[in-house]
Tab-separated table of C-alpha atoms in Angstrom:
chain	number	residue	atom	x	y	z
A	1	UNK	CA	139.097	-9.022	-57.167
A	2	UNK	CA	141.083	-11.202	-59.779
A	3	UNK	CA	140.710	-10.642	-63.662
A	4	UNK	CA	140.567	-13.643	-65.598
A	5	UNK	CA	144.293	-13.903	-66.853
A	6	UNK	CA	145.188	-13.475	-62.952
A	7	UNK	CA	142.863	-15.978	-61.215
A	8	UNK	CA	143.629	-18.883	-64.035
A	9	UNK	CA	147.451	-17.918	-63.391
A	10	UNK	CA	146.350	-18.357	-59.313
A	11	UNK	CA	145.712	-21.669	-60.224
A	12	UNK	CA	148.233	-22.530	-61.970
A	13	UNK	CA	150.746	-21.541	-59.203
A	14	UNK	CA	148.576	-23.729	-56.726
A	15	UNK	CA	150.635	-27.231	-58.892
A	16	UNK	CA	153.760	-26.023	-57.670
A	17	UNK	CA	155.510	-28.353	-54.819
A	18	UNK	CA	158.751	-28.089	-53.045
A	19	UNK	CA	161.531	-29.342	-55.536
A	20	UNK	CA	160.087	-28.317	-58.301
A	21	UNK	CA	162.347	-26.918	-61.168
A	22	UNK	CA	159.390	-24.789	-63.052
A	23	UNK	CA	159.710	-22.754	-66.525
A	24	UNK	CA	157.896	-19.489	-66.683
A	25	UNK	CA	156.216	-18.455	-70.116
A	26	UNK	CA	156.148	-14.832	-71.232
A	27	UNK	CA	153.146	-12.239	-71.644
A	28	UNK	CA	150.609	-10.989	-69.388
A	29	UNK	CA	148.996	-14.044	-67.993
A	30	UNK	CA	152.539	-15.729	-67.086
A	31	UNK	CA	153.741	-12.704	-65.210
A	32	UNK	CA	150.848	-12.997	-62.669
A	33	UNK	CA	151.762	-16.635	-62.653
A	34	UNK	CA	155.261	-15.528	-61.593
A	35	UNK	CA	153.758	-12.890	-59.436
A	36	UNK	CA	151.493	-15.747	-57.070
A	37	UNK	CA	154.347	-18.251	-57.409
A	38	UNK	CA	156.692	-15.667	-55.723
A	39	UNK	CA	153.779	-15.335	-53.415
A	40	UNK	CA	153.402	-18.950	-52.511
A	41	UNK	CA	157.716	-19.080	-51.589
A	42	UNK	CA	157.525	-16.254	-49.263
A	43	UNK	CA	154.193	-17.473	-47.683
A	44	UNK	CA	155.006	-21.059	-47.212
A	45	UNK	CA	158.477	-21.551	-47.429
A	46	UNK	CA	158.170	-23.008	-51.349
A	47	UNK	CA	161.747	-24.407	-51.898
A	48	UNK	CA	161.542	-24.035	-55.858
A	49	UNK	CA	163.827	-23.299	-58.441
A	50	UNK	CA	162.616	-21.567	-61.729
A	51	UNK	CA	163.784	-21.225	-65.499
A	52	UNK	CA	162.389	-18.366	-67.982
A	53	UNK	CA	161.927	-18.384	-71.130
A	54	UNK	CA	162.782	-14.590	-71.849
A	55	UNK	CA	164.629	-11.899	-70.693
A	56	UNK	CA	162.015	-10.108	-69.280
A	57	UNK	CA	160.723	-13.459	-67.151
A	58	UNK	CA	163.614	-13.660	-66.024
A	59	UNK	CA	163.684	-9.905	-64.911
A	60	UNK	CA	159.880	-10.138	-63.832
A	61	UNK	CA	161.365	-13.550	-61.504
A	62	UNK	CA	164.652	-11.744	-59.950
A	63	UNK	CA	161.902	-8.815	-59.319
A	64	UNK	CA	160.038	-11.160	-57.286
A	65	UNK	CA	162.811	-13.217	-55.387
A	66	UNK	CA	162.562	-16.159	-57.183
A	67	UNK	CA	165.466	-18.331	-57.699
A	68	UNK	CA	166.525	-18.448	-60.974
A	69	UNK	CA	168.669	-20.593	-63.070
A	70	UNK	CA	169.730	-20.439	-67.124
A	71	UNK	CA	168.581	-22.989	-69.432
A	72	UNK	CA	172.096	-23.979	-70.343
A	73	UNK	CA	171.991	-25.683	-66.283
A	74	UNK	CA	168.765	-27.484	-67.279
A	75	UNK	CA	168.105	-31.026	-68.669
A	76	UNK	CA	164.720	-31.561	-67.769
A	77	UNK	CA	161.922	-29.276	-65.932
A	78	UNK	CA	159.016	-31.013	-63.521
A	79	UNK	CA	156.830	-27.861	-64.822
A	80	UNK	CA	156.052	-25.491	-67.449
A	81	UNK	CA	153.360	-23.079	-67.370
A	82	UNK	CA	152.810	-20.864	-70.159
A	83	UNK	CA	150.097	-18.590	-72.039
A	84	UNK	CA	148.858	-19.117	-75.553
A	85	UNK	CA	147.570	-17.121	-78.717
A	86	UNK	CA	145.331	-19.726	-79.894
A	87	UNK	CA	144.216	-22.764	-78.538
A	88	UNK	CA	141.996	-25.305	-80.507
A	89	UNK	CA	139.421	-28.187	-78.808
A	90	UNK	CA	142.113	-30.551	-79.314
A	91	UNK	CA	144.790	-28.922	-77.310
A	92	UNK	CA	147.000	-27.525	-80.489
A	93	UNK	CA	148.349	-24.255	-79.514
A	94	UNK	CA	149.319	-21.325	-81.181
A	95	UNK	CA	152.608	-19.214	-79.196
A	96	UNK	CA	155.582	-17.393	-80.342
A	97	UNK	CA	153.717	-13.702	-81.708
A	98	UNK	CA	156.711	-12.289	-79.233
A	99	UNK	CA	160.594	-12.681	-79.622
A	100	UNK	CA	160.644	-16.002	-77.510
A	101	UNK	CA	159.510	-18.399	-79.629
A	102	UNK	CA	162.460	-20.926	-79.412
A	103	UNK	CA	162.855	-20.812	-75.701
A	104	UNK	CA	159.115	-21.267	-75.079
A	105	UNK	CA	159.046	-24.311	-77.007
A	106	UNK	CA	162.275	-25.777	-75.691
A	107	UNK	CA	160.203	-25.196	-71.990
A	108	UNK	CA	157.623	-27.240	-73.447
A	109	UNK	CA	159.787	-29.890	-74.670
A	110	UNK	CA	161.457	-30.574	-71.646
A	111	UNK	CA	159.152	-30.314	-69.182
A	112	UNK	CA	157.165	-33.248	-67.294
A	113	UNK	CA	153.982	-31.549	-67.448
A	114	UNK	CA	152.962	-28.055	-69.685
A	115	UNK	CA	150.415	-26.488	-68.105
A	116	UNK	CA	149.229	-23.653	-70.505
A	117	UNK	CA	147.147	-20.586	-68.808
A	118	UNK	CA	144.458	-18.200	-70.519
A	119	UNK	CA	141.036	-16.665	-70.892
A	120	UNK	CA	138.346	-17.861	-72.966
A	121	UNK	CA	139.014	-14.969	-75.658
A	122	UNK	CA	141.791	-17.604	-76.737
A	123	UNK	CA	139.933	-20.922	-77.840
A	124	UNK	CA	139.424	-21.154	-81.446
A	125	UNK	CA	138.513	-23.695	-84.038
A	126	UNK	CA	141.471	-23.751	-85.742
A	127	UNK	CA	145.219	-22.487	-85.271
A	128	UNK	CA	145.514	-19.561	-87.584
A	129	UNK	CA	141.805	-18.399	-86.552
A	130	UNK	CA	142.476	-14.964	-85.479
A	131	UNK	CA	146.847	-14.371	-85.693
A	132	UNK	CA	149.180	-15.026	-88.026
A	133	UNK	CA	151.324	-18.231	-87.711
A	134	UNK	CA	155.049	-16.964	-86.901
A	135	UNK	CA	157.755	-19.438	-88.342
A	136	UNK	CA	161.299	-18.484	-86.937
A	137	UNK	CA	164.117	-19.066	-89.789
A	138	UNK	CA	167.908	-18.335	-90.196
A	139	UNK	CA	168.449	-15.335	-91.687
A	140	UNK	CA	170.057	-16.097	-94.803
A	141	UNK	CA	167.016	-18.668	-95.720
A	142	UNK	CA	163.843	-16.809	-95.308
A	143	UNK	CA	163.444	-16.338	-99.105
A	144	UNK	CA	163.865	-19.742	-99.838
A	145	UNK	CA	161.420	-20.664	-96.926
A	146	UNK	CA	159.102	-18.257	-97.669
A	147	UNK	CA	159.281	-19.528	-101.432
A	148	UNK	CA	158.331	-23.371	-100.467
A	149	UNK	CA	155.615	-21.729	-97.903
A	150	UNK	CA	154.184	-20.314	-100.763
A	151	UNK	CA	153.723	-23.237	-103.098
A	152	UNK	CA	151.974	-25.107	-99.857
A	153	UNK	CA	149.701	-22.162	-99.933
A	154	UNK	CA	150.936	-19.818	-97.548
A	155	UNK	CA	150.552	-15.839	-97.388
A	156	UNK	CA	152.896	-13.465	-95.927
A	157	UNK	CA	155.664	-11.604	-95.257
A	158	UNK	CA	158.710	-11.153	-93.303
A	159	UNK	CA	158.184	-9.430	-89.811
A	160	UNK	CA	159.342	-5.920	-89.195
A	161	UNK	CA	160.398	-4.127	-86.031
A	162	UNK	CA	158.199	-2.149	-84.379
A	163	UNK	CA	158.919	1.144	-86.129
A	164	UNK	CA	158.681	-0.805	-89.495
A	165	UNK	CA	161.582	0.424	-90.852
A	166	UNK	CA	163.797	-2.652	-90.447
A	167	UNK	CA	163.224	-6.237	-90.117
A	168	UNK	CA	162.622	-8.217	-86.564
A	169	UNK	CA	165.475	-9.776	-84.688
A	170	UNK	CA	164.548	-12.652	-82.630
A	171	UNK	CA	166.191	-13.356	-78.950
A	172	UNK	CA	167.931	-16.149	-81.075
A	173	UNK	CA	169.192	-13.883	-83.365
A	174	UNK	CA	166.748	-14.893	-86.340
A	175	UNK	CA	163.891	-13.544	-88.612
A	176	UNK	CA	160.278	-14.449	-88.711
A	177	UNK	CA	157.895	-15.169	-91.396
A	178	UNK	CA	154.323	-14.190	-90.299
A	179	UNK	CA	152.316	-16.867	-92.458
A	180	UNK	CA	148.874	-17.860	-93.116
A	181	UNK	CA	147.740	-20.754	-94.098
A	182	UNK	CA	144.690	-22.516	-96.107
A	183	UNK	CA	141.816	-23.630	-93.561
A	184	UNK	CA	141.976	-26.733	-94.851
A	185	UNK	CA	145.310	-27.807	-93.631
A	186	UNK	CA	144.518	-29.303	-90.070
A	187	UNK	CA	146.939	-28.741	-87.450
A	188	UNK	CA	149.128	-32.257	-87.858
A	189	UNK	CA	150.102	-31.373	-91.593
A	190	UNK	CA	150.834	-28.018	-90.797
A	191	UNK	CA	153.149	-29.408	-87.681
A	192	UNK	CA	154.308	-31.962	-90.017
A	193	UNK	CA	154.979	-29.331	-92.834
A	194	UNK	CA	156.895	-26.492	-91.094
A	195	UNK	CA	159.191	-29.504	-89.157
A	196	UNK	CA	160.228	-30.423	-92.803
A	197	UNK	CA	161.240	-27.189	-94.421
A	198	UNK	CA	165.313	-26.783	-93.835
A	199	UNK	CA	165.781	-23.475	-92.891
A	200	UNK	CA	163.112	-23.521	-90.124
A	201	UNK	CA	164.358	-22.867	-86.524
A	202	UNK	CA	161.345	-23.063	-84.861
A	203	UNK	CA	157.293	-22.275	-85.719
A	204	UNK	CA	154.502	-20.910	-83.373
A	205	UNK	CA	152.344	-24.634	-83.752
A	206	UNK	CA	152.464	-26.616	-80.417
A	207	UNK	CA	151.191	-29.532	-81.516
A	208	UNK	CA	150.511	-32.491	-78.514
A	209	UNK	CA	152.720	-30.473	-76.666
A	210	UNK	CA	150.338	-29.493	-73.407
A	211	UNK	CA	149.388	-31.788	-70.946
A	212	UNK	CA	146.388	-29.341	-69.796
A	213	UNK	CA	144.763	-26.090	-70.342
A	214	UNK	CA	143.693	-24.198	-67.642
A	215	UNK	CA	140.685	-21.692	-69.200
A	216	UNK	CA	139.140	-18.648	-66.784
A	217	UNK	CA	135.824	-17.200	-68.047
A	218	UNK	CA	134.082	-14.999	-65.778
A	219	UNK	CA	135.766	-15.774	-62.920
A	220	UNK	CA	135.030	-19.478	-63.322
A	221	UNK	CA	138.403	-21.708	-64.027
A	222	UNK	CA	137.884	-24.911	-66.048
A	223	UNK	CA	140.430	-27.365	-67.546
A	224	UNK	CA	140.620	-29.139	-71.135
């Protein structure tokens, strides 16, 4: 029997037609989505191409015998379907709490539909409900980011690596701020504010970005 994060990604893999040139997200829910889309080729003959937004997509795809291609070939993408930390009633997502941040979005960007993938534990009120807002900046520039975060409001701190004794590395090569922000700030400012700051590569808020959420909850799937 499927969990949740496995039957939503089932679904998800049922949009897939021949042609297709399809991004795969990172995390837990978007390797079973790789998983039943590898699945659906060797079953039916899917004639599919596929694009990941990490390193270990891309290693969880070859694992699986799908055909994969690097972004630097791709202009456009018929389908992206991704995970999400945080989604909110009007579709804003919150991503990027991994290394991928940049990658994921550029997926997003370019593709005809986004089709994001998760369980119920993930719909919130607000973006910054329950994680930390990660805002990807060049090295050399987090202080003064972090300094104009700060007079918006913001808390927080540069990320560290896992053994906290040096600072993350993104797959880009950059640093991360982990922010929060004041609940007052809706999700457009904050877009609207972190797109402004020069320094900022990239930040965790998908605003208007998904076409449509696919949410499992008890082994019922739904859509927003």
């Amino acid at each position: 029997m499927m969990n949740d994060k496995e039957l939503v990604a089932f679904e998800a893999a049922k949009l897939a037609k021949n042609g297709m040139l399809i991004g795969l997200g990172t995390g837990s829910t978007a390797n079973y989505f790789i998983e039943h889309l590898a699945k659906r080729q060797a079953k039916e003959g899917l004639k599919i191409i596929t694009v990941a937004s990490s390193t270990i997509s891309a290693i969880k795809a070859q694992a699986c015998g799908l055909n994969l291609v690097s972004i630097n070939q791709v202009k456009q993408i018929n389908l992206y379907v991704d995970g999400a930390d945080e989604i909110t009633p009007n579709l804003t997502l919150l991503k990027g709490r991994g290394q991928d941040l940049v990658m994921e979005k550029l997926l997003a960007q370019a593709a005809d539909q986004f089709i994001v993938v998760a369980d119920k534990s993930k719909l919130v009120n607000f973006i910054g409900e329950k994680f930390i807002i990660p805002i990807e900046v060049m090295p050399n520039a987090w202080r003064i980011v972090k300094s104009h975060l700060e007079k918006n409001g913001a808390e927080g701190d540069i990320r560290l690596n896992t053994h906290q004794d040096n600072i993350a590395v993104t797959a880009s090569g950059n640093y991360v701020l982990d922010m929060r922000f004041p609940r007052n700030m809706d999700d457009e400012s904050l877009n609207i504010l972190l797109n402004n700051i020069s320094g900022v590569v990239e930040h965790g808020v998908f605003y208007k970005l998904a076409d449509k959420i696919l949410i499992a909850d008890q082994g019922i799937v739904s859509s927003m």
